[in-house]
mmCIF file of C-alpha atoms (C1' of nucleotides) in Angstrom:
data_model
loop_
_atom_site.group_PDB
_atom_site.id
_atom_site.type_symbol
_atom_site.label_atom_id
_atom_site.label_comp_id
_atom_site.label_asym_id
_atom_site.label_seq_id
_atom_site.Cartn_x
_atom_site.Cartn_y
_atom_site.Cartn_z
ATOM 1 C CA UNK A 1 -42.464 106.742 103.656
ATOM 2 C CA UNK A 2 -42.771 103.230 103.194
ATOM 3 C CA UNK A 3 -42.060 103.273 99.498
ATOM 4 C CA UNK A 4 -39.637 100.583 98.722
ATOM 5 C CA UNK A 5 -42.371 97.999 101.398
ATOM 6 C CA UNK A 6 -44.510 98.805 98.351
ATOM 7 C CA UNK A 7 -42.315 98.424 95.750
ATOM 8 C CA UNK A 8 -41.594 95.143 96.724
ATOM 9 C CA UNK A 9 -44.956 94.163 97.221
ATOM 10 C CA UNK A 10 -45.913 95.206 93.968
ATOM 11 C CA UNK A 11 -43.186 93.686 92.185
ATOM 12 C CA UNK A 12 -43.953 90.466 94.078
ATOM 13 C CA UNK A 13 -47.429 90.763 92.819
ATOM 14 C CA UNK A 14 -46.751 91.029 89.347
ATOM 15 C CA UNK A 15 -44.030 89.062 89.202
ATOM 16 C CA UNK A 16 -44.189 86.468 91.857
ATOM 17 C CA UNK A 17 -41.252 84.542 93.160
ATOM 18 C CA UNK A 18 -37.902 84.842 91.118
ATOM 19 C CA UNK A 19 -36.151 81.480 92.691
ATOM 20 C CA UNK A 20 -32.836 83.025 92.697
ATOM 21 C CA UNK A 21 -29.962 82.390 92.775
ATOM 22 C CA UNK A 22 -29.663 79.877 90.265
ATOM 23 C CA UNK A 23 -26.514 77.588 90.721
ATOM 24 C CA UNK A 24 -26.143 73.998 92.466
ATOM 25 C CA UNK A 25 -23.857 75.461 95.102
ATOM 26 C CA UNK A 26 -22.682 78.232 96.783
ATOM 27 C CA UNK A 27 -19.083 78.341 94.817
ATOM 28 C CA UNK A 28 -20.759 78.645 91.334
ATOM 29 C CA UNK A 29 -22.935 81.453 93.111
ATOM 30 C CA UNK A 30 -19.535 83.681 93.292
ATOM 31 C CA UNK A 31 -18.405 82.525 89.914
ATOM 32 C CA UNK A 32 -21.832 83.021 88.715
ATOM 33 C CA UNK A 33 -22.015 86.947 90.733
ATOM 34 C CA UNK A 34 -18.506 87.448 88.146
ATOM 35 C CA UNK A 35 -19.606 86.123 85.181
ATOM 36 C CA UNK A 36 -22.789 88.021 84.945
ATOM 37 C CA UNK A 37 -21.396 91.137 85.236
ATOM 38 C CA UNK A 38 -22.545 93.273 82.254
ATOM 39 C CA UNK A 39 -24.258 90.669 80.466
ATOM 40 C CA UNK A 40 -26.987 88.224 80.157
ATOM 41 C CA UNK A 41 -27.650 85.069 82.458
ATOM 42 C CA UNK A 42 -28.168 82.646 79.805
ATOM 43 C CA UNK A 43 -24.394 83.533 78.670
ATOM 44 C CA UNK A 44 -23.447 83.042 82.181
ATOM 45 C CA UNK A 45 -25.471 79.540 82.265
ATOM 46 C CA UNK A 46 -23.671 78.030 79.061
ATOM 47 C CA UNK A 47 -20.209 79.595 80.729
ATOM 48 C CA UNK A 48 -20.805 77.436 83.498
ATOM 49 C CA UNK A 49 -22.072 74.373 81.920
ATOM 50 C CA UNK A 50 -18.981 74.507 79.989
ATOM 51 C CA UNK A 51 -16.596 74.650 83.738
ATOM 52 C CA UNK A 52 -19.025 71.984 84.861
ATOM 53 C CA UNK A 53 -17.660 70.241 81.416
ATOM 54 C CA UNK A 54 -13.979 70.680 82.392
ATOM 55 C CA UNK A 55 -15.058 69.611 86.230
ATOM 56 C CA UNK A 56 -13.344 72.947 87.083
ATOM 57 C CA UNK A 57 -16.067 73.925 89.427
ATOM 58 C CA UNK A 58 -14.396 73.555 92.482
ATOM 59 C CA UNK A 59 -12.148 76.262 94.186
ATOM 60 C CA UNK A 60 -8.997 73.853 94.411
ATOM 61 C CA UNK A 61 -8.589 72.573 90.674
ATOM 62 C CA UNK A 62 -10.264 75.624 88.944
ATOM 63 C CA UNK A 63 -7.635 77.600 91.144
ATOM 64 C CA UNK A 64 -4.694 75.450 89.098
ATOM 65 C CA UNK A 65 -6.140 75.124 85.507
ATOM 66 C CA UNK A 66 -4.919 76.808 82.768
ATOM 67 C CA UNK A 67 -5.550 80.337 81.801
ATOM 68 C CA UNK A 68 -6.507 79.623 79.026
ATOM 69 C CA UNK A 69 -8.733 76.668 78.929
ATOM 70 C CA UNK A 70 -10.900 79.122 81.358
ATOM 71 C CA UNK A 71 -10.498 82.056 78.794
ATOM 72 C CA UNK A 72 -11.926 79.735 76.200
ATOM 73 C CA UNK A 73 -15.274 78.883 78.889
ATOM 74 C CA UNK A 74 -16.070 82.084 79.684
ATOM 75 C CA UNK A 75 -15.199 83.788 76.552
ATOM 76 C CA UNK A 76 -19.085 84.084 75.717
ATOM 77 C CA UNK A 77 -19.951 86.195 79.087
ATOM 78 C CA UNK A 78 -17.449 89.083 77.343
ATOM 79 C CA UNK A 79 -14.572 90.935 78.641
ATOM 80 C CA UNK A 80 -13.276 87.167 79.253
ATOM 81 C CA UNK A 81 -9.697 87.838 79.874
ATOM 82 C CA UNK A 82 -10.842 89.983 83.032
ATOM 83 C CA UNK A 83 -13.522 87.246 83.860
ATOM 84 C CA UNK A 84 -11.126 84.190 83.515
ATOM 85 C CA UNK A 85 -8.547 85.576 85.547
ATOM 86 C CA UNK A 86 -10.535 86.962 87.968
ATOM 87 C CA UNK A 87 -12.727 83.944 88.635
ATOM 88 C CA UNK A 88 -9.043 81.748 89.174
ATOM 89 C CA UNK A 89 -7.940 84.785 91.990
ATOM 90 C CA UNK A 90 -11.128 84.259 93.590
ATOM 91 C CA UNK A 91 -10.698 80.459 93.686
ATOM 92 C CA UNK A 92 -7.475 80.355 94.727
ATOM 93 C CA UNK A 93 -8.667 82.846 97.524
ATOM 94 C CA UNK A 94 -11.208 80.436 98.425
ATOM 95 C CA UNK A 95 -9.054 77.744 98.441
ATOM 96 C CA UNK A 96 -6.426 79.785 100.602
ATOM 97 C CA UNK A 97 -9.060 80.668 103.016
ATOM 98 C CA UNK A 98 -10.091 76.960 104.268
ATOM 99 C CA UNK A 99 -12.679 76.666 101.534
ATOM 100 C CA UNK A 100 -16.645 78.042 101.676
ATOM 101 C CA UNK A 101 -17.192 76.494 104.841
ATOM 102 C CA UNK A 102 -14.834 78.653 106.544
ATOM 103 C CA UNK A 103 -15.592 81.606 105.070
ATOM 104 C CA UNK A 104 -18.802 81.811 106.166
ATOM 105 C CA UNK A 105 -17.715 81.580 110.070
ATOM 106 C CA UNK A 106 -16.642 84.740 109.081
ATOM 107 C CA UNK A 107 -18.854 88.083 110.897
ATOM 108 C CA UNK A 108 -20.308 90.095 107.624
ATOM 109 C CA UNK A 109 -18.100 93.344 108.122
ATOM 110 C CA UNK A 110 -15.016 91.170 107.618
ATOM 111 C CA UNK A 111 -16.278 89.033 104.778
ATOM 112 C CA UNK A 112 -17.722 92.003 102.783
ATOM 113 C CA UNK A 113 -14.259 93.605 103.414
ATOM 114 C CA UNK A 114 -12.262 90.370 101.885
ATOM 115 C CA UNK A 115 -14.660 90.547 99.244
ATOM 116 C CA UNK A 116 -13.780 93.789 98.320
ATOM 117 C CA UNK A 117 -10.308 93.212 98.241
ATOM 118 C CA UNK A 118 -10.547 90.607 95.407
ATOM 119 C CA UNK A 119 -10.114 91.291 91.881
ATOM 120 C CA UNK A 120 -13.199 92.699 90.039
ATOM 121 C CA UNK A 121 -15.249 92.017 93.194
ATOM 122 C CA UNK A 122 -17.116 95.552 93.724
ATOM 123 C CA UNK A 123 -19.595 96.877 95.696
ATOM 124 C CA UNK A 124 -22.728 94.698 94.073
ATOM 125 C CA UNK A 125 -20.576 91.834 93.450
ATOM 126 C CA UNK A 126 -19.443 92.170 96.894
ATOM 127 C CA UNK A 127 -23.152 92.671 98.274
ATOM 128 C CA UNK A 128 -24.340 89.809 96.006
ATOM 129 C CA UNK A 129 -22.225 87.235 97.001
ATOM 130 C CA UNK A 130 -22.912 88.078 100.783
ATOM 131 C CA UNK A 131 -26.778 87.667 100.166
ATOM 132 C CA UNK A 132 -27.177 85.035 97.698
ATOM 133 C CA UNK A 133 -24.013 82.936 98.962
ATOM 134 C CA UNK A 134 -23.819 83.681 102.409
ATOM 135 C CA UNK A 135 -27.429 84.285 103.380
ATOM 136 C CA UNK A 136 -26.453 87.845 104.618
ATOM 137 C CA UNK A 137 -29.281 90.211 104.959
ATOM 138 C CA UNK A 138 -27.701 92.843 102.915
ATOM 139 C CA UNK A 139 -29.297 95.417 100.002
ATOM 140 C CA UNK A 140 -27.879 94.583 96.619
ATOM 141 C CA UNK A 141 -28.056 98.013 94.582
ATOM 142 C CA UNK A 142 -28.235 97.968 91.320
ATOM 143 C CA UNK A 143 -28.503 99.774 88.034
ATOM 144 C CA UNK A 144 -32.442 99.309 87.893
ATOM 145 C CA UNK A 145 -32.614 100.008 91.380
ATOM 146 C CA UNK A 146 -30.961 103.016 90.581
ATOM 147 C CA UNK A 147 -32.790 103.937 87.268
ATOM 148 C CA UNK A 148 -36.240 104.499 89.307
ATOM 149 C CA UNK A 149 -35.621 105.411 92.952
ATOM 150 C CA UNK A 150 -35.547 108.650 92.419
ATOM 151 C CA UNK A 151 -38.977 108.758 90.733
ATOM 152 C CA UNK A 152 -40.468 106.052 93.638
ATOM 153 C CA UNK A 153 -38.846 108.903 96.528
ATOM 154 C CA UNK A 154 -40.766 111.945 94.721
ATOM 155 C CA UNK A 155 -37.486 113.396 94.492
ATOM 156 C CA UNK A 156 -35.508 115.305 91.565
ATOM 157 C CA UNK A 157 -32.167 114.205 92.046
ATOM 158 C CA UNK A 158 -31.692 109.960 92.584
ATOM 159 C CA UNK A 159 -30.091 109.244 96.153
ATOM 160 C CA UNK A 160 -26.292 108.237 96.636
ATOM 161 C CA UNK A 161 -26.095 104.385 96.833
ATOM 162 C CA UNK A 162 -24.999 105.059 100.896
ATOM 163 C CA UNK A 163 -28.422 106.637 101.254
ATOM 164 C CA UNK A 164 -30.160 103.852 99.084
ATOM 165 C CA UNK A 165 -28.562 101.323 101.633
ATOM 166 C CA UNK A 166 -30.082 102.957 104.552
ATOM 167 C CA UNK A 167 -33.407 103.707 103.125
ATOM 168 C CA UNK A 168 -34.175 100.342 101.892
ATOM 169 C CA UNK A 169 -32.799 98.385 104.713
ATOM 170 C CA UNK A 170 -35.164 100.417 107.264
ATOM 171 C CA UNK A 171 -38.146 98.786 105.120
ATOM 172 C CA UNK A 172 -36.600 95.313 104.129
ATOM 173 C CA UNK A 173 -34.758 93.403 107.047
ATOM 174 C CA UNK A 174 -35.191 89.902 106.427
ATOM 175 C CA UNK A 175 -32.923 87.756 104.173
ATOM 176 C CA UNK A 176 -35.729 86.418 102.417
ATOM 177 C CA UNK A 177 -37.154 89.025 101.758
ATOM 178 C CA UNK A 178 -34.040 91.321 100.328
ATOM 179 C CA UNK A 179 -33.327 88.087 98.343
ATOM 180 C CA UNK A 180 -36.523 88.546 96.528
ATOM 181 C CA UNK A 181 -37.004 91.750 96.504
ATOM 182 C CA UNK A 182 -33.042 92.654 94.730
ATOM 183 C CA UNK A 183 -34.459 89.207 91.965
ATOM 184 C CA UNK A 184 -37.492 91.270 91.181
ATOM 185 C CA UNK A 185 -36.129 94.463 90.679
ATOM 186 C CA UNK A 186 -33.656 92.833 88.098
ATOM 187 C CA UNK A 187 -36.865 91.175 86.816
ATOM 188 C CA UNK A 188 -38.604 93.974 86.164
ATOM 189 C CA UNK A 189 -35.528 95.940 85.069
ATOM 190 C CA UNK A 190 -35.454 93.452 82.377
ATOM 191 C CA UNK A 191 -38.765 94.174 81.440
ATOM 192 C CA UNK A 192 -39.559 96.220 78.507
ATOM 193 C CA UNK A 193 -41.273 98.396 80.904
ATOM 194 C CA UNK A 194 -38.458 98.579 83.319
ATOM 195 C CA UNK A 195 -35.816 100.127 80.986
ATOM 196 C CA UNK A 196 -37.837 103.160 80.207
ATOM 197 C CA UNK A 197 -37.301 105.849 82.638
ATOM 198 C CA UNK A 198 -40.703 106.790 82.253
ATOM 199 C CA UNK A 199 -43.406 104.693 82.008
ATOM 200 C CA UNK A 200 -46.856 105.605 82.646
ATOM 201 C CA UNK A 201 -48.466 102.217 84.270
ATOM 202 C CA UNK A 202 -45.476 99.985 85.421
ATOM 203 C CA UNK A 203 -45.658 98.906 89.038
ATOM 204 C CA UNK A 204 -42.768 101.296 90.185
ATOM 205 C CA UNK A 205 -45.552 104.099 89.142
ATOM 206 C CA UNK A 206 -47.941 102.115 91.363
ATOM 207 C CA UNK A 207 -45.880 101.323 93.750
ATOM 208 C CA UNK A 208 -44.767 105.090 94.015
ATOM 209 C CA UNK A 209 -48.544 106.282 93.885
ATOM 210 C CA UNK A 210 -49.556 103.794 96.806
ATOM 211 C CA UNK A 211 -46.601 104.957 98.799
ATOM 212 C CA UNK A 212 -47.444 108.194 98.730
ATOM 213 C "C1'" DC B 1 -26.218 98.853 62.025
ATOM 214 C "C1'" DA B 2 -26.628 100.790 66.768
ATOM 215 C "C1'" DC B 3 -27.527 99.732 71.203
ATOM 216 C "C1'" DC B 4 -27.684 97.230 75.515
ATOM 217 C "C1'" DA B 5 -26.600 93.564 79.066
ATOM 218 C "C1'" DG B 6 -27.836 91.535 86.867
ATOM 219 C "C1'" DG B 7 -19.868 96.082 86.921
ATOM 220 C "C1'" DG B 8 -15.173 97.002 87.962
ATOM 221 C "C1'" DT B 9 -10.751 99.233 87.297
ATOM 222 C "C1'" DG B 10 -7.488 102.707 86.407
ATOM 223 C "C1'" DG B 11 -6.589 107.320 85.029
ATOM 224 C "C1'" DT B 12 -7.824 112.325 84.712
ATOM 225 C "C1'" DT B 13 -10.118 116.715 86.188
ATOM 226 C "C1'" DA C 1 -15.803 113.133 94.524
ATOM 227 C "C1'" DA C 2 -17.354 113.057 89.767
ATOM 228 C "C1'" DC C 3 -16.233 111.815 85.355
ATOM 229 C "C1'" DC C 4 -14.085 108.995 81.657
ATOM 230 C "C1'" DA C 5 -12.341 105.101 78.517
ATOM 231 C "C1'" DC C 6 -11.853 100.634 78.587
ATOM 232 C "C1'" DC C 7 -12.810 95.741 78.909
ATOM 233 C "C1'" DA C 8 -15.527 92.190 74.603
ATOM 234 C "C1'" DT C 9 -19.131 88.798 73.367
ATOM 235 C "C1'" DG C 10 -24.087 87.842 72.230
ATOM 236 C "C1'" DG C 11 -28.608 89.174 71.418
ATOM 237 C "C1'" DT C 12 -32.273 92.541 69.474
#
DNA sequence: CACCAGGGTGGTT
DNA sequence: AACCACCATGGT
């Protein structure tokens, strides 16, 4: 009933705050959202600090370096042809768009929607960006999320990601608190415990015992 | 050496 | 709508 309240007070227990998302500003959090996809944050981190390096961390000039000099950045984060060129699109949409400032006059519905309409930018990336860049109270769903909610619902078959949405927003309204709560299920996803689909005394089995 | 990492895209059934 | 191959480097 209340099962993902639980969750996240469990994980919060366990694993206390997360401090996400780590970046100086909220352009390197959408370069960061891109960069991380499929891969580890420390490659992201040394990706950056090699943009920072460059001083191609704003929208305007990274929008107008060269392809390659970004290739050669972000070639550690892997599949960096994708990520280089992708990352310059989105600056150049930024840029286009009257800068972060401006885009975050924008109502969520439409920013979500331009998100989606840039390069590589899916659903999570999408989602991400809106929460961790925007403040947005939105559900980020991910692959851990994924991996146990099926177990944490008592049910055989996992729920679509549309029915994830809705279940975990009903329990989880504030931006805080789905800030926290989408860091600690990648924390604990990261966990040796979290990428075994069964586990006999993680907190999702707690969390799904005290929910029930 | 095999497998995975904080996905997304384009093509096929 | 569900499935697939592919993108590619770095760490266990």
């Amino acid at each position: 009933m209340i099962a993902f309240r639980k969750l996240y007070e469990q994980l919060h227990n366990s694993y206390g705050p997360q401090h996400w998302w780590p970046a100086d500003d909220r352009f390197e959090v959408m370069l960061g959202a891109i960069l991380v996809q499929r891969t580890t944050w420390p490659n992201v981190e040394a990706a950056i600090a090699l943009l920072r390096q460059q001083d191609l961390l704003v929208a305007e000039r990274l929008a107008q370096s060269s392809l390659e000099v970004l290739e050669q950045c972000v070639r550690g984060t892997g599949f960096y042809r994708a990520k280089a060129r992708r990352i310059q699109l989105l600056a150049g949409f930024v840029a286009e768009s009257g800068g972060v400032s401006a885009l975050a006059e924008l109502p969520t519905s439409d920013l979500r929607e331009q998100l989606l309409a840039q390069e590589g930018v899916g659903p999570e990336t999408a989602d991400a960006i809106l929460l961790y860049m925007f403040d947005r109270p939105v559900v980020v769903i991910d692959t851990y999320l994924r991996r146990f909610s099926a177990r944490l619902l008592g049910r055989e078959v996992p729920p679509s990601d549309r029915v994830l949405n809705a279940l975990v927003s009903e329990e989880i309204h504030e931006t805080a608190d789905l800030n926290e709560f989408h860091a600690l299920v990648v924390a604990h996803g990261k966990s040796t415990c979290g990428a075994r689909p069964q586990c006999g005394s993680c907190v999702v089995r707690v969390a799904c015992a005290s929910a029930a």
